[in-house]
Coordinates of C-alpha atoms in Angstrom, one line a residue:
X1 CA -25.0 -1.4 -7.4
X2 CA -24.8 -0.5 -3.9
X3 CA -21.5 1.3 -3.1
X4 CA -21.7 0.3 0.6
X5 CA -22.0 1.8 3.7
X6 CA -21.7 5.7 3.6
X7 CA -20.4 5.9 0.4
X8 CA -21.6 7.5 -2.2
X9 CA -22.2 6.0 -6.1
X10 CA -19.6 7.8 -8.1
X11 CA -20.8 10.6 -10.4
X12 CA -19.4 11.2 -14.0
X13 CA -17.5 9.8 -17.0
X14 CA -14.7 7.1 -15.6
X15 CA -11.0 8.7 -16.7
X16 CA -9.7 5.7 -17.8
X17 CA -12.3 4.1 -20.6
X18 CA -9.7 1.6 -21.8
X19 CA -6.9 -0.7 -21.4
X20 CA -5.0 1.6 -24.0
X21 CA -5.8 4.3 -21.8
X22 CA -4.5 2.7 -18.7
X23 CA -1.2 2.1 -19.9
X24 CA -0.5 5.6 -20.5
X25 CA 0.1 5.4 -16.7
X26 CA 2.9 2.7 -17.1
X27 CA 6.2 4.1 -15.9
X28 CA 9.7 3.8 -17.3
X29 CA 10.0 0.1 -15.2
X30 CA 7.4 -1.2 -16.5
X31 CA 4.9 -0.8 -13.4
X32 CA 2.5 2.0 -11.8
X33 CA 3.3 4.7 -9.2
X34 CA 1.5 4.3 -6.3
X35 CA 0.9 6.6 -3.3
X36 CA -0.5 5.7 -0.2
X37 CA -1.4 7.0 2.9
X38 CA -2.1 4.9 6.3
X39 CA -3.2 6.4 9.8
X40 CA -3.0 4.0 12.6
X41 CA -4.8 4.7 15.4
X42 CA -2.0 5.1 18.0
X43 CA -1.4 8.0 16.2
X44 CA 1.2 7.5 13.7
X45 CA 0.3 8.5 9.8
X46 CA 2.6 7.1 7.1
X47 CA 3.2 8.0 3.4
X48 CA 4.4 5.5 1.0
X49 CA 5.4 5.6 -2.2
X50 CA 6.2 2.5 -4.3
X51 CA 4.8 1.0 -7.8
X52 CA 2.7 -2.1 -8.8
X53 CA 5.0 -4.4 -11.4
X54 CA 3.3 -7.6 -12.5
X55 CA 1.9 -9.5 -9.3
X56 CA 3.3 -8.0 -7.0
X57 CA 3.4 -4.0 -4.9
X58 CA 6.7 -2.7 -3.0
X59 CA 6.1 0.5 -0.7
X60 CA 8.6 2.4 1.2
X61 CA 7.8 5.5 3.7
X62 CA 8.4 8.6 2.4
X63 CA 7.3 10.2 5.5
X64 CA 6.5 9.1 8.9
X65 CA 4.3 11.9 11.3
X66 CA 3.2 10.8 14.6
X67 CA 1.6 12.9 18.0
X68 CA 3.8 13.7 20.6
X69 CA 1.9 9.9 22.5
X70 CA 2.8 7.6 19.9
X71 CA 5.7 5.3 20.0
X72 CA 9.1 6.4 18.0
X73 CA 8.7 4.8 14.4
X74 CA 10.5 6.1 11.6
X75 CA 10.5 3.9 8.7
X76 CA 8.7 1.2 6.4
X77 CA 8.1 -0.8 4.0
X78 CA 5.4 -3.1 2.9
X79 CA 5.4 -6.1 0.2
X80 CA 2.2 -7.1 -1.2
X81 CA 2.9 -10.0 -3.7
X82 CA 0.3 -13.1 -5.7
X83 CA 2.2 -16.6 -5.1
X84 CA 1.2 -20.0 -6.3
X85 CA -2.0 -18.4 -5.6
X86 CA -1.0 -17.3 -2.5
X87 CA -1.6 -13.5 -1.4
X88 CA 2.3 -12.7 0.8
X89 CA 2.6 -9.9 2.6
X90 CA 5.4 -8.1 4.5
X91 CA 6.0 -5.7 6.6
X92 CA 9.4 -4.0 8.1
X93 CA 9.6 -1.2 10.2
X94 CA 12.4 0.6 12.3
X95 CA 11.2 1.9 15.4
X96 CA 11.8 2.4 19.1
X97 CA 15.9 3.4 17.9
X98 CA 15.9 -0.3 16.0
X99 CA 16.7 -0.4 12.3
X100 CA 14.4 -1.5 9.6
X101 CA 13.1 -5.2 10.5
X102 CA 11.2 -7.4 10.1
X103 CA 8.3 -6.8 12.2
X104 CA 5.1 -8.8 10.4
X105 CA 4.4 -11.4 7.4
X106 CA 1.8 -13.7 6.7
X107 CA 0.5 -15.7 3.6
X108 CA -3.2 -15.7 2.9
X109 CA -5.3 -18.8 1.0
X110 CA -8.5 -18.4 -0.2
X111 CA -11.2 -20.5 1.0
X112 CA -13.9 -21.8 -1.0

C-alpha cells in the first residue's frame, strides 16, 4: 500500500496486535488520553490534551506558545463529535483579551 506523499511505509511489529490489547489503554472514564499538538501558520502552536469517549473527542489547551507577531490567544478547546451521522465540530477560543468563545462550528455530511 502506498503510504502517500513523502511518507515512509512503517517498519516493524504494530504495538497493539489486538482489541484486548488496545483496551489496556482505556482510562478510569472509560475513554483514551489524547495529546495533540497544532501549529498554525500565523505562528501560534497549541497543546491539547483531552480523551476519546464513545463517538465523540473533547480537547482543552494545555499550553498556548506563539512569536512575538502573532495575535494574543490564550485558550482552547475543540469538540469533535459523530451525530445522526453527522461529523460536529467546535471550536472556542479566548483571544485578543476576550474570554473563551465561541469562535467556529460546522457539521459535515458525507456525500456519496
Amino acid at each position: 500500500a502506498d503510504p502517500g506523499p513523502g511518507l515512509l511505509a512503517g517498519v516493524g511489529e504494530p504495538a497493539y496486535g489486538s482489541a484486548e490489547d488496545v483496551e489496556t489503554l482505556r482510562n478510569t472514564n472509560d475513554g483514551f488520553d489524547l495529546e495533540v499538538s497544532i501549529l498554525h501558520p500565523g505562528g501560534v502552536s497549541e497543546l491539547y490534551l483531552g480523551q476519546v469517549k464513545s463517538a465523540r473527542i473533547d480537547l482543552a489547551t494545555d499550553a498556548v506558545m506563539r512569536s512575538a507577531s502573532a495575535k494574543e490567544h490564550t485558550a482552547s478547546t475543540r469538540m469533535y463529535g459523530l451525530v445522526d451521522e453527522h461529523l460536529l465540530w467546535a471550536w472556542d477560543l479566548a483571544a485578543l483579551g476576550r474570554p473563551l468563545t465561541s469562535h467556529a462550528s460546522g457539521r459535515l455530511a458525507r456525500v456519496d
